[in-house]
Short mmCIF file of C-alpha atoms and ligand atoms in Angstrom, two decimals:
data_model
loop_
_atom_site.label_atom_id
_atom_site.label_comp_id
_atom_site.label_asym_id
_atom_site.label_seq_id
_atom_site.Cartn_x
_atom_site.Cartn_y
_atom_site.Cartn_z
CA UNK A 1 112.24 -174.68 -38.61
CA UNK A 2 115.69 -172.99 -37.68
CA UNK A 3 118.51 -175.38 -40.17
CA UNK A 4 122.38 -174.45 -39.48
CA UNK A 5 124.95 -176.46 -42.61
CA UNK A 6 126.92 -178.38 -39.48
CA UNK A 7 130.19 -176.17 -40.79
CA UNK A 8 128.82 -172.39 -39.69
CA UNK A 9 127.77 -173.84 -35.81
CA UNK A 10 129.80 -173.40 -33.21
CA UNK A 11 129.85 -177.70 -32.03
CA UNK A 12 131.37 -178.26 -35.16
CA UNK A 13 134.70 -175.80 -34.41
CA UNK A 14 134.48 -177.04 -31.11
CA UNK A 15 134.22 -180.87 -32.68
CA UNK A 16 137.65 -180.07 -35.40
CA UNK A 17 139.66 -178.99 -31.39
CA UNK A 18 138.16 -182.14 -30.76
CA UNK A 19 140.13 -184.08 -33.03
CA UNK A 20 143.05 -182.71 -33.02
CA UNK A 21 143.79 -183.29 -29.44
CA UNK A 22 142.13 -186.89 -28.87
CA UNK A 23 139.98 -188.47 -31.55
CA UNK A 24 142.88 -188.28 -34.51
CA UNK A 25 144.98 -190.26 -31.46
CA UNK A 26 142.85 -192.93 -30.15
CA UNK A 27 143.74 -196.27 -29.50
CA UNK A 28 140.39 -198.19 -28.49
CA UNK A 29 142.75 -200.56 -27.51
CA UNK A 30 143.84 -198.50 -24.70
CA UNK A 31 140.92 -196.77 -24.07
CA UNK A 32 139.58 -200.29 -22.95
CA UNK A 33 141.70 -200.85 -20.63
CA UNK A 34 141.41 -197.41 -19.46
CA UNK A 35 137.57 -197.89 -18.87
CA UNK A 36 136.19 -201.38 -18.24
CA UNK A 37 132.59 -199.84 -18.59
CA UNK A 38 133.01 -198.53 -22.36
CA UNK A 39 131.69 -201.58 -23.55
CA UNK A 40 128.09 -200.94 -21.42
CA UNK A 41 128.32 -196.88 -21.80
CA UNK A 42 128.57 -196.62 -25.76
CA UNK A 43 125.69 -200.57 -26.26
CA UNK A 44 122.43 -198.35 -27.25
CA UNK A 45 118.85 -200.43 -27.42
CA UNK A 46 115.96 -199.14 -29.44
CA UNK A 47 113.42 -201.28 -29.87
CA UNK A 48 114.66 -205.12 -30.97
CA UNK A 49 117.90 -204.39 -32.11
CA UNK A 50 120.91 -203.58 -28.94
CA UNK A 51 124.19 -201.74 -30.70
CA UNK A 52 127.87 -201.71 -29.83
CA UNK A 53 129.21 -198.81 -30.83
CA UNK A 54 132.22 -198.94 -28.33
CA UNK A 55 134.64 -200.74 -30.67
CA UNK A 56 134.55 -197.29 -31.91
CA UNK A 57 136.96 -194.17 -32.54
CA UNK A 58 134.43 -192.46 -30.16
CA UNK A 59 135.50 -191.31 -27.05
CA UNK A 60 131.80 -189.71 -24.41
CA UNK A 61 133.35 -186.45 -25.03
CA UNK A 62 133.55 -186.65 -28.86
CA UNK A 63 129.93 -188.04 -28.71
CA UNK A 64 128.58 -184.86 -26.93
CA UNK A 65 130.40 -182.58 -28.92
CA UNK A 66 128.09 -184.55 -31.75
CA UNK A 67 125.13 -184.57 -29.69
CA UNK A 68 125.85 -180.24 -30.12
CA UNK A 69 126.56 -180.51 -33.65
CA UNK A 70 123.06 -181.59 -33.58
CA UNK A 71 121.25 -179.51 -31.51
CA UNK A 72 123.50 -176.57 -33.24
CA UNK A 73 121.61 -177.87 -36.39
CA UNK A 74 118.56 -178.30 -35.54
CA UNK A 75 118.27 -182.53 -36.31
CA UNK A 76 115.14 -182.08 -33.60
CA UNK A 77 113.20 -179.13 -35.48
CA UNK A 78 113.62 -180.84 -39.14
CA UNK A 79 113.25 -184.29 -37.76
CA UNK A 80 109.09 -182.81 -36.63
CA UNK A 81 108.76 -180.97 -39.18
CA UNK A 82 109.18 -183.97 -41.88
CA UNK A 83 107.60 -186.57 -39.39
CA UNK A 84 104.35 -183.63 -39.74
CA UNK A 85 104.42 -183.60 -43.47
CA UNK A 86 106.73 -180.47 -43.62
CA UNK A 87 106.93 -180.83 -48.07
CA UNK A 88 110.87 -181.03 -46.50
CA UNK A 89 111.83 -182.32 -49.78
CA UNK A 90 112.14 -178.31 -50.73
CA UNK A 91 113.90 -179.47 -54.69
CA UNK A 92 110.26 -181.18 -55.67
CA UNK A 93 108.59 -179.77 -53.02
CA UNK A 94 106.82 -182.69 -51.65
CA UNK A 95 106.87 -183.89 -48.03
CA UNK A 96 108.48 -187.30 -47.12
CA UNK A 97 106.08 -189.23 -45.22
CA UNK A 98 106.95 -193.05 -45.63
CA UNK A 99 106.75 -192.71 -41.35
CA UNK A 100 102.98 -192.39 -42.34
CA UNK A 101 102.89 -196.39 -44.32
CA UNK A 102 103.56 -197.70 -40.76
CA UNK A 103 101.28 -195.66 -38.57
CA UNK A 104 98.43 -197.46 -36.72
CA UNK A 105 95.22 -196.89 -38.33
CA UNK A 106 93.51 -193.82 -37.46
CA UNK A 107 96.91 -192.94 -35.91
CA UNK A 108 99.06 -191.36 -38.78
CA UNK A 109 98.97 -188.82 -41.59
CA UNK A 110 96.41 -189.24 -44.70
CA UNK A 111 95.56 -193.08 -42.52
CA UNK A 112 92.53 -193.34 -44.34
CA UNK A 113 93.95 -193.87 -47.86
CA UNK A 114 97.68 -195.90 -46.19
CA UNK A 115 94.70 -197.54 -44.63
CA UNK A 116 92.37 -198.64 -48.21
CA UNK A 117 95.58 -199.09 -50.03
CA UNK A 118 97.02 -201.30 -47.92
CA UNK A 119 93.84 -203.57 -46.71
CA UNK A 120 93.09 -203.63 -51.06
CA UNK A 121 96.66 -204.43 -51.40
CA UNK A 122 97.20 -207.21 -48.65
CA UNK A 123 93.71 -209.05 -50.07
CA UNK A 124 94.99 -209.62 -52.81
CA UNK A 125 99.08 -210.95 -51.90
CA UNK A 126 96.48 -213.28 -49.48
CA UNK A 127 94.44 -214.36 -52.56
CA UNK A 128 97.40 -214.92 -54.51
CA UNK A 129 98.08 -217.24 -51.71
CA UNK A 130 95.47 -219.69 -51.69
CA UNK A 131 97.27 -221.40 -55.11
CA UNK A 132 94.63 -223.42 -54.54
CA UNK A 133 92.59 -221.45 -56.34
CA UNK A 134 94.53 -218.63 -57.62
CA UNK A 135 97.20 -221.36 -59.81
CA UNK A 136 99.69 -219.03 -58.80
CA UNK A 137 102.67 -220.16 -58.30
CA UNK A 138 105.35 -218.64 -59.27
CA UNK A 139 105.67 -214.56 -59.38
CA UNK A 140 107.53 -211.53 -60.85
CA UNK A 141 108.34 -208.25 -59.84
CA UNK A 142 108.98 -205.54 -62.65
CA UNK A 143 110.60 -203.04 -61.20
CA UNK A 144 114.13 -200.77 -60.17
CA UNK A 145 116.06 -199.00 -57.59
CA UNK A 146 113.15 -199.02 -54.91
CA UNK A 147 110.57 -200.22 -56.59
CA UNK A 148 112.61 -203.17 -56.20
CA UNK A 149 115.76 -203.22 -54.01
CA UNK A 150 113.56 -202.90 -50.83
CA UNK A 151 111.73 -206.33 -51.81
CA UNK A 152 114.30 -208.23 -53.14
CA UNK A 153 116.65 -207.58 -50.02
CA UNK A 154 113.23 -208.08 -47.23
CA UNK A 155 112.18 -211.77 -49.23
CA UNK A 156 114.82 -214.43 -48.80
CA UNK A 157 115.30 -211.84 -45.32
CA UNK A 158 112.38 -213.45 -44.59
CA UNK A 159 112.49 -217.35 -46.28
CA UNK A 160 111.48 -218.64 -43.16
CA UNK A 161 108.21 -216.93 -42.43
CA UNK A 162 107.34 -217.77 -46.72
CA UNK A 163 104.32 -219.94 -48.37
CA UNK A 164 106.13 -222.67 -49.54
CA UNK A 165 105.29 -223.48 -53.11
CA UNK A 166 105.41 -220.15 -53.96
CA UNK A 167 108.38 -218.58 -56.13
CA UNK A 168 109.55 -215.22 -56.12
CA UNK A 169 111.41 -213.75 -58.72
CA UNK A 170 113.00 -210.10 -59.83
CA UNK A 171 113.43 -208.51 -62.32
CA UNK A 172 114.87 -204.96 -63.07
CA UNK A 173 117.65 -204.68 -65.53
CA UNK A 174 116.97 -203.74 -69.22
CA UNK A 175 119.01 -206.42 -70.26
CA UNK A 176 117.22 -208.94 -71.47
CA UNK A 177 119.18 -212.06 -70.20
CA UNK A 178 117.63 -210.07 -66.98
CA UNK A 179 114.21 -211.19 -67.31
CA UNK A 180 114.60 -213.94 -70.00
CA UNK A 181 115.87 -215.84 -67.34
CA UNK A 182 113.42 -216.20 -65.53
CA UNK A 183 110.45 -216.35 -68.59
CA UNK A 184 112.84 -219.78 -69.25
CA UNK A 185 111.54 -221.29 -65.93
CA UNK A 186 108.04 -220.04 -66.20
CA UNK A 187 104.20 -220.71 -67.26
CA UNK A 188 101.97 -218.02 -68.11
CA UNK A 189 98.67 -219.80 -65.93
CA UNK A 190 100.95 -220.02 -63.38
CA UNK A 191 102.64 -216.43 -63.13
CA UNK A 192 101.34 -213.02 -61.51
CA UNK A 193 102.94 -210.08 -63.21
CA UNK A 194 103.88 -207.35 -61.25
CA UNK A 195 104.82 -204.03 -62.53
CA UNK A 196 106.09 -201.84 -59.38
CA UNK A 197 107.15 -197.92 -60.59
CA UNK A 198 106.25 -195.33 -58.49
CA UNK A 199 106.09 -192.84 -61.52
CA UNK A 200 105.63 -195.72 -64.36
CA UNK A 201 107.80 -193.85 -66.88
CA UNK A 202 110.85 -195.68 -66.63
CA UNK A 203 112.57 -197.31 -68.80
CA UNK A 204 113.87 -201.10 -67.35
CA UNK A 205 110.15 -200.86 -66.03
CA UNK A 206 108.76 -200.34 -69.11
CA UNK A 207 110.50 -202.17 -71.50
CA UNK A 208 110.46 -205.64 -68.78
CA UNK A 209 106.67 -205.00 -68.53
CA UNK A 210 106.49 -205.10 -72.42
CA UNK A 211 108.91 -208.35 -72.24
CA UNK A 212 106.24 -209.71 -69.80
CA UNK A 213 103.21 -209.06 -71.63
CA UNK A 214 104.86 -209.88 -74.93
CA UNK A 215 106.00 -213.06 -74.30
CA UNK A 216 102.73 -213.77 -72.35
CA UNK A 217 100.88 -213.84 -74.91
CA UNK A 218 103.11 -215.20 -77.30
CA UNK A 219 103.07 -218.53 -74.85
CA UNK A 220 99.61 -218.52 -75.08
CA UNK A 221 99.12 -217.04 -71.57
CA UNK A 222 94.87 -216.09 -71.09
CA UNK A 223 93.39 -212.99 -69.02
CA UNK A 224 96.38 -210.41 -68.95
CA UNK A 225 93.84 -209.03 -66.58
CA UNK A 226 94.63 -211.31 -63.69
CA UNK A 227 97.68 -212.03 -64.44
CA UNK A 228 99.10 -208.14 -64.42
CA UNK A 229 98.73 -205.62 -61.17
CA UNK A 230 100.96 -202.59 -60.67
CA UNK A 231 102.39 -200.50 -58.41
CA UNK A 232 102.67 -196.99 -58.84
CA UNK A 233 101.90 -193.41 -58.46
CA UNK A 234 101.02 -193.50 -61.66
CA UNK A 235 97.43 -195.27 -62.57
CA UNK A 236 96.22 -194.04 -65.29
CA UNK A 237 99.86 -195.28 -66.50
CA UNK A 238 99.22 -198.53 -65.41
CA UNK A 239 95.90 -198.49 -67.03
CA UNK A 240 97.11 -197.19 -70.26
CA UNK A 241 99.14 -200.20 -70.22
CA UNK A 242 96.75 -202.76 -69.93
CA UNK A 243 96.74 -203.19 -66.67
CA UNK A 244 92.86 -202.95 -64.33
CA UNK A 245 94.46 -203.85 -60.99
CA UNK A 246 96.85 -201.14 -59.70
CA UNK A 247 97.90 -200.19 -55.83
CA UNK A 248 98.47 -196.42 -55.76
CA UNK A 249 100.76 -194.42 -53.99
CA UNK A 250 101.39 -190.85 -53.73
CA UNK A 251 104.51 -188.54 -54.62
CA UNK A 252 105.61 -188.07 -50.98
CA UNK A 253 106.82 -191.96 -50.91
CA UNK A 254 109.92 -191.80 -51.44
CA UNK A 255 111.15 -194.52 -54.33
CA UNK A 256 114.06 -195.96 -51.84
CA UNK A 257 111.80 -195.58 -49.00
CA UNK A 258 108.64 -197.87 -50.83
CA UNK A 259 109.01 -201.19 -49.49
CA UNK A 260 106.62 -200.14 -47.19
CA UNK A 261 104.08 -198.95 -49.51
CA UNK A 262 102.62 -200.65 -52.38
CA UNK A 263 105.45 -201.60 -53.50
CA UNK A 264 105.96 -204.29 -50.58
CA UNK A 265 103.64 -206.74 -52.56
CA UNK A 266 105.88 -209.21 -53.03
CA UNK A 267 106.68 -208.95 -49.87
CA UNK A 268 103.39 -209.55 -48.84
CA UNK A 269 102.48 -212.55 -51.48
CA UNK A 270 105.72 -213.99 -49.55
CA UNK A 271 104.99 -213.77 -45.88
CA UNK A 272 101.46 -212.75 -45.79
CA UNK A 273 99.80 -210.18 -44.34
CA UNK A 274 99.76 -210.38 -41.35
CA UNK A 275 103.48 -210.87 -40.88
CA UNK A 276 103.74 -207.90 -43.66
CA UNK A 277 101.73 -205.59 -41.11
CA UNK A 278 104.91 -206.72 -38.10
CA UNK A 279 107.10 -205.83 -40.35
CA UNK A 280 105.26 -202.04 -40.71
CA UNK A 281 104.62 -202.45 -37.13
CA UNK A 282 109.03 -203.31 -36.27
CA UNK A 283 109.30 -200.34 -38.85
CA UNK A 284 107.05 -197.90 -35.93
CA UNK A 285 108.46 -198.75 -33.51
CA UNK A 286 111.34 -197.15 -34.55
CA UNK A 287 109.65 -194.20 -35.75
CA UNK A 288 108.48 -193.67 -32.23
CA UNK A 289 112.30 -193.95 -31.07
CA UNK A 290 113.64 -191.83 -32.65
CA UNK A 291 110.31 -189.14 -32.58
CA UNK A 292 110.80 -189.81 -28.34
CA UNK A 293 113.85 -190.92 -28.52
CA UNK A 294 116.51 -188.24 -26.31
CA UNK A 295 119.22 -187.43 -28.65
CA UNK A 296 122.20 -189.34 -26.12
CA UNK A 297 120.24 -192.36 -27.03
CA UNK A 298 118.40 -191.70 -29.90
CA UNK A 299 119.68 -194.74 -32.40
CA UNK A 300 119.22 -193.23 -35.66
CA UNK A 301 120.89 -189.78 -34.24
CA UNK A 302 123.93 -191.46 -32.87
CA UNK A 303 125.26 -193.61 -36.05
CA UNK A 304 124.04 -190.64 -38.62
CA UNK A 305 125.77 -188.62 -36.32
CA UNK A 306 129.29 -190.75 -36.17
CA UNK A 307 129.07 -191.36 -40.05
CA UNK A 308 129.56 -187.53 -40.48
CA UNK A 309 132.41 -188.27 -37.07
CA UNK A 310 134.47 -190.84 -39.98
CA UNK A 311 133.47 -188.62 -43.63
CA UNK A 312 135.09 -185.05 -42.26
CA UNK A 313 137.01 -185.94 -39.37
CA UNK A 314 138.93 -188.47 -39.96
CA UNK A 315 138.76 -188.28 -43.34
CA UNK A 316 136.69 -192.11 -44.10
CA UNK A 317 134.87 -192.01 -47.60
CA UNK A 318 133.86 -195.37 -47.17
CA UNK A 319 131.53 -197.46 -44.76
CA UNK A 320 131.67 -201.61 -44.95
CA UNK A 321 128.36 -203.90 -43.61
CA UNK A 322 128.43 -207.13 -42.99
CA UNK A 323 125.66 -209.10 -42.26
CA UNK A 324 126.41 -212.51 -41.09
CA UNK A 325 122.75 -213.24 -41.83
CA UNK A 326 122.44 -214.69 -45.14
CA UNK A 327 119.50 -213.92 -45.54
CA UNK A 328 120.50 -210.45 -45.13
CA UNK A 329 122.74 -210.86 -49.07
CA UNK A 330 120.78 -207.79 -50.56
CA UNK A 331 121.00 -205.78 -47.20
CA UNK A 332 124.24 -203.82 -48.73
CA UNK A 333 123.00 -203.64 -52.18
CA UNK A 334 119.31 -202.30 -50.61
CA UNK A 335 121.51 -200.04 -48.37
CA UNK A 336 123.13 -197.88 -51.36
CA UNK A 337 120.43 -196.88 -52.44
CA UNK A 338 119.13 -195.51 -49.96
CA UNK A 339 122.45 -193.91 -48.46
CA UNK A 340 123.52 -193.10 -52.01
CA UNK A 341 120.51 -192.14 -53.87
CA UNK A 342 120.00 -189.79 -50.80
CA UNK A 343 123.29 -188.18 -49.17
CA UNK A 344 125.78 -188.22 -52.67
CA UNK A 345 125.43 -184.79 -52.74
CA UNK A 346 127.13 -181.89 -53.80
CA UNK A 347 125.16 -178.94 -53.02
CA UNK A 348 123.33 -177.85 -49.25
CA UNK A 349 119.54 -176.76 -50.17
CA UNK A 350 120.19 -173.09 -50.14
CA UNK A 351 122.74 -174.66 -53.70
CA UNK A 352 125.79 -173.73 -52.14
CA UNK A 353 128.77 -176.61 -53.00
CA UNK A 354 129.59 -177.94 -49.77
CA UNK A 355 133.60 -178.09 -49.19
CA UNK A 356 133.61 -181.04 -47.37
CA UNK A 357 132.44 -184.88 -47.93
CA UNK A 358 129.26 -186.31 -47.79
CA UNK A 359 127.95 -189.63 -48.17
CA UNK A 360 130.92 -192.61 -47.90
CA UNK A 361 130.55 -195.26 -50.55
CA UNK A 362 128.56 -198.36 -49.00
CA UNK A 363 128.78 -201.40 -50.12
CA UNK A 364 129.40 -205.04 -48.05
CA UNK A 365 129.61 -208.58 -48.38
CA UNK A 366 127.22 -211.22 -46.11
CA UNK A 367 129.09 -212.63 -43.80
CA UNK A 368 130.76 -215.30 -43.18
CA UNK A 369 131.78 -215.04 -47.61
CA UNK A 370 132.83 -211.72 -47.23
CA UNK A 371 135.73 -212.65 -44.92
CA UNK A 372 137.36 -214.53 -47.39
CA UNK A 373 136.80 -211.92 -50.39
CA UNK A 374 137.63 -208.15 -49.31
CA UNK A 375 138.67 -208.46 -45.47
CA UNK A 376 141.96 -209.04 -45.81
CA UNK A 377 141.93 -205.37 -47.10
CA UNK A 378 139.51 -204.03 -44.59
CA UNK A 379 142.31 -205.50 -41.76
CA UNK A 380 146.36 -205.31 -43.98
CA UNK A 381 144.95 -202.73 -46.79
CA UNK A 382 146.23 -199.06 -46.06
CA UNK A 383 143.11 -197.38 -45.62
CA UNK A 384 140.42 -197.22 -42.62
CA UNK A 385 137.58 -198.48 -43.50
CA UNK A 386 134.77 -199.11 -40.58
CA UNK A 387 132.72 -202.09 -40.55
CA UNK A 388 129.30 -202.69 -39.96
CA UNK A 389 129.12 -206.38 -38.37
CA UNK A 390 125.22 -207.64 -37.66
CA UNK A 391 124.55 -210.06 -35.60
CA UNK A 392 121.76 -212.40 -34.70
CA UNK A 393 121.01 -214.46 -31.63
CA UNK A 394 119.10 -217.21 -33.08
CA UNK A 395 118.72 -218.67 -36.16
CA UNK A 396 115.43 -220.00 -37.32
CA UNK A 397 116.99 -223.55 -38.39
CA UNK A 398 118.23 -226.11 -36.40
CA UNK A 399 122.20 -226.72 -37.60
CA UNK A 400 123.77 -225.24 -34.42
CA UNK A 401 127.30 -225.80 -34.32
CA UNK A 402 126.96 -223.77 -37.73
CA UNK A 403 125.53 -221.04 -36.08
CA UNK A 404 127.36 -220.41 -33.36
CA UNK A 405 130.43 -220.67 -36.49
CA UNK A 406 129.24 -218.08 -38.10
CA UNK A 407 129.07 -215.50 -34.49
CA UNK A 408 132.33 -216.79 -33.10
CA UNK A 409 133.85 -215.31 -36.77
CA UNK A 410 131.38 -212.04 -36.37
CA UNK A 411 132.58 -211.69 -32.74
CA UNK A 412 136.42 -212.24 -34.63
CA UNK A 413 137.08 -210.39 -36.88
CA UNK A 414 135.27 -206.95 -34.87
CA UNK A 415 137.74 -208.18 -32.39
CA UNK A 416 140.86 -208.37 -34.93
CA UNK A 417 139.57 -204.11 -36.38
CA UNK A 418 140.68 -203.81 -33.48
CA UNK A 419 143.69 -205.70 -31.71
CA UNK A 420 145.49 -206.11 -34.55
CA UNK A 421 148.76 -208.19 -33.79
CA UNK A 422 152.40 -206.33 -33.37
CA UNK A 423 155.15 -207.42 -35.49
CA UNK A 424 156.45 -208.65 -32.48
CA UNK A 425 153.53 -211.21 -31.58
CA UNK A 426 153.73 -212.34 -35.86
CA UNK A 427 157.52 -212.78 -34.83
CA UNK A 428 157.27 -215.20 -31.97
CA UNK A 429 154.49 -216.76 -33.77
CA UNK A 430 155.50 -219.84 -36.18
CA UNK A 431 153.60 -219.58 -39.14
CA UNK A 432 152.71 -223.31 -41.10
CA UNK A 433 153.11 -221.80 -44.22
CA UNK A 434 156.04 -219.20 -44.43
CA UNK A 435 159.46 -218.81 -46.41
CA UNK A 436 161.90 -220.30 -44.28
CA UNK A 437 164.60 -218.50 -46.71
CA UNK A 438 162.28 -215.37 -45.34
CA UNK A 439 164.46 -212.50 -42.81
CA UNK A 440 161.36 -213.31 -39.85
CA UNK A 441 161.64 -209.87 -39.62
CA UNK A 442 160.68 -209.27 -42.87
CA UNK A 443 157.77 -212.26 -42.09
CA UNK A 444 156.81 -209.98 -39.49
CA UNK A 445 155.78 -207.24 -40.76
CA UNK A 446 153.88 -209.02 -43.51
CA UNK A 447 152.18 -210.61 -40.74
CA UNK A 448 151.25 -208.17 -38.19
CA UNK A 449 147.63 -206.10 -37.57
CA UNK A 450 147.69 -202.22 -37.18
CA UNK A 451 144.43 -202.64 -34.76
CA UNK A 452 142.69 -199.74 -34.57
CA UNK A 453 140.14 -199.73 -36.71
CA UNK A 454 136.61 -199.02 -36.47
CA UNK A 455 133.61 -200.92 -36.20
CA UNK A 456 129.90 -201.35 -34.95
CA UNK A 457 128.12 -204.35 -33.51
CA UNK A 458 124.55 -204.74 -35.08
CA UNK A 459 122.38 -207.37 -32.90
CA UNK A 460 119.15 -208.78 -33.34
CA UNK A 461 116.99 -211.88 -31.13
CA UNK A 462 115.96 -212.84 -34.20
CA UNK A 463 115.46 -211.60 -38.08
CA UNK A 464 111.59 -211.12 -37.56
CA UNK A 465 109.37 -209.66 -40.17
CA UNK A 466 109.33 -206.33 -36.73
CA UNK A 467 112.86 -205.85 -35.68
CA UNK A 468 113.87 -206.50 -39.44
CA UNK A 469 110.89 -203.37 -40.49
CA UNK A 470 112.89 -202.02 -36.99
CA UNK A 471 116.36 -202.49 -38.21
CA UNK A 472 115.38 -200.51 -41.97
CA UNK A 473 114.02 -197.90 -40.22
CA UNK A 474 116.61 -197.29 -38.61
CA UNK A 475 119.37 -197.11 -41.33
CA UNK A 476 116.25 -194.72 -43.29
CA UNK A 477 116.92 -192.20 -39.67
CA UNK A 478 119.73 -192.64 -39.64
CA UNK A 479 120.47 -191.18 -44.15
CA UNK A 480 118.20 -188.15 -42.54
CA UNK A 481 120.56 -187.25 -39.71
CA UNK A 482 122.60 -187.38 -41.66
CA UNK A 483 122.20 -185.69 -45.04
CA UNK A 484 120.01 -182.82 -42.48
CA UNK A 485 123.47 -182.06 -40.31
CA UNK A 486 125.43 -182.28 -43.66
CA UNK A 487 122.65 -179.53 -45.26
CA UNK A 488 121.45 -181.52 -47.94
CA UNK A 489 118.41 -182.27 -49.32
CA UNK A 490 118.81 -186.52 -49.54
CA UNK A 491 114.58 -186.83 -50.83
CA UNK A 492 115.31 -186.31 -54.72
CA UNK A 493 117.83 -187.67 -56.68
CA UNK A 494 119.29 -185.42 -59.63
CA UNK A 495 121.95 -186.66 -60.00
CA UNK A 496 120.65 -189.52 -62.18
CA UNK A 497 118.48 -186.89 -64.46
CA UNK A 498 121.98 -186.46 -67.10
CA UNK A 499 121.95 -190.00 -68.23
CA UNK A 500 118.59 -191.48 -68.70
CA UNK A 501 118.57 -188.09 -71.09
CA UNK A 502 121.96 -189.26 -72.64
CA UNK A 503 120.41 -192.68 -72.80
CA UNK A 504 117.15 -191.51 -74.93
CA UNK A 505 119.66 -189.50 -77.14
CA UNK A 506 122.54 -192.17 -77.93
CA UNK A 507 119.46 -195.12 -77.95
CA UNK A 508 118.25 -193.89 -82.07
CA UNK A 509 122.03 -193.71 -83.49
CA UNK A 510 122.28 -197.15 -82.66
CA UNK A 511 120.52 -197.86 -85.64
CA UNK A 512 121.25 -194.58 -87.82
CA UNK A 513 125.00 -195.47 -86.73
CA UNK A 514 125.02 -191.88 -86.70
CA UNK A 515 127.98 -190.20 -84.67
CA UNK A 516 128.33 -186.88 -85.58
CA UNK A 517 128.36 -184.15 -82.54
CA UNK A 518 129.36 -186.53 -80.46
CA UNK A 519 132.95 -186.76 -78.53
CA UNK A 520 135.15 -189.24 -80.33
CA UNK A 521 135.13 -191.71 -77.40
CA UNK A 522 131.04 -192.15 -77.79
CA UNK A 523 131.60 -192.00 -81.20
CA UNK A 524 134.40 -194.27 -81.57
CA UNK A 525 132.25 -197.21 -78.87
CA UNK A 526 128.90 -196.27 -80.93
CA UNK A 527 130.18 -197.35 -83.37
CA UNK A 528 131.88 -200.62 -82.62
CA UNK A 529 129.36 -201.88 -80.06
CA UNK A 530 126.28 -200.87 -83.20
CA UNK A 531 128.28 -202.38 -85.78
O1 F6P B 1 117.15 -194.03 -60.93
C1 F6P B 1 116.44 -193.18 -60.68
C2 F6P B 1 115.37 -193.48 -59.68
O2 F6P B 1 114.45 -192.70 -60.16
C3 F6P B 1 115.20 -194.06 -58.55
O3 F6P B 1 115.13 -193.49 -57.29
C4 F6P B 1 113.75 -194.99 -58.61
O4 F6P B 1 114.18 -195.99 -56.62
C5 F6P B 1 113.71 -196.13 -59.13
O5 F6P B 1 114.93 -195.04 -60.79
C6 F6P B 1 113.07 -196.77 -60.33
O6 F6P B 1 111.69 -195.49 -60.37
P1 F6P B 1 110.36 -195.78 -60.88
O7 F6P B 1 110.04 -196.55 -58.97
O8 F6P B 1 109.66 -194.39 -61.06
O9 F6P B 1 109.93 -196.46 -61.86
#
């Protein structure tokens, strides 16, 4: 595989030239007026998803330069190497094979192992779902990061498919308020605890698992073995904890890419084996698209390249995600880990500091709630923040009018960001709540919108297990594309280590009060918090 860092390619220089000549000054309103075919030529299809990229600050020529960049960086070779199981996670010497978890039986790498665990995990889920026989009414997933955010996002997203009479809870924070809030509502005989941890060493998860077991026994719970299961690569540690039923996975599954593995058990319990398999099938369809679609039509490639364009040419440091579906309310949090833990890196594969920006800040909120919170800043603030709208055509409820209102708002926001409002337009209007004492020209300045603010709109026909699987896989591959172009390793997370180590060092000081050797600020805070 020959990979070249983006800034060392001919295409990088060409892109800079194109940005200065055409990119910086591109006006979306003029672009649409000039080219009636713009929406069609910048709308792309992948399994289950259509994405309109036409409201982005890019033209066809710019897109071609970006595709040259992907080729110059050796993107296709790197993709193929990852899919073939090469150890592309260089700093940990590991393969990256979450795609193998959703390959049909007999087709992917490690198929026997993957489908062996999948069958066992889904059989367990079905036994739990048979609530008359299992007696289980509440399932508590104890995990954090990649062992929490995926299931925590997917379970409400697929609520329409969920088994009634079974409630899923998610406990992640080492803050005891988290588990206390959940345990208050439970009875041991009706509760199943899933201890989910790739490493089975994570402080938060171990603390919560201990607390859950202590609560279970203190409340007169019988048969720990029947009420605790584990999902982990560290089967030995789970056994040592006293858990007899363990669903394993492998070091080639990154934590933030693990919802397709045994970590998906809470999802399988909520929606059942067939729907879980549909989730995998949707992701697999996107994997095939990523592996085979020509680059100019390859949606993860286009999205990853657009991320590079905004970050490194326009200089935009954040991207907002606005799913217009309440079920996807946790998608932004999920994407924060997926994108920022993957591409929030400052050195290339050779350990050289990167001279350009990498992962943007990813953030957002479900629409229309976000409109009544931070959209003000998106429309009139001093920073340009590309927005990603996700619209779902068919709802899972019967409130047709409300759904139309939701979709109208979604389209209106991307329209407003792009169109803006001139001072003249603002001055020609009469705003009922505006002060009559103010100079109309001053008022018009406050009430005008710059417009030309970029957005993408993702369209799903319905939010189903299959389409959600495809959507998540689309994001996963897009992260790989941007990370590869940036020349970094998206699959390690050394940046979380330092804080973990320092916390372990500080912990005993809360008992002793010892502040020797600490900086003045930390010493004073420790004294204040432990006194
Ligand atoms: O926050 C760091 C991290 O290692 C994540 O990458 C991971 O998803 C999370 O902690 C949880 O780790 P584990 O599944 O091993 O408990």
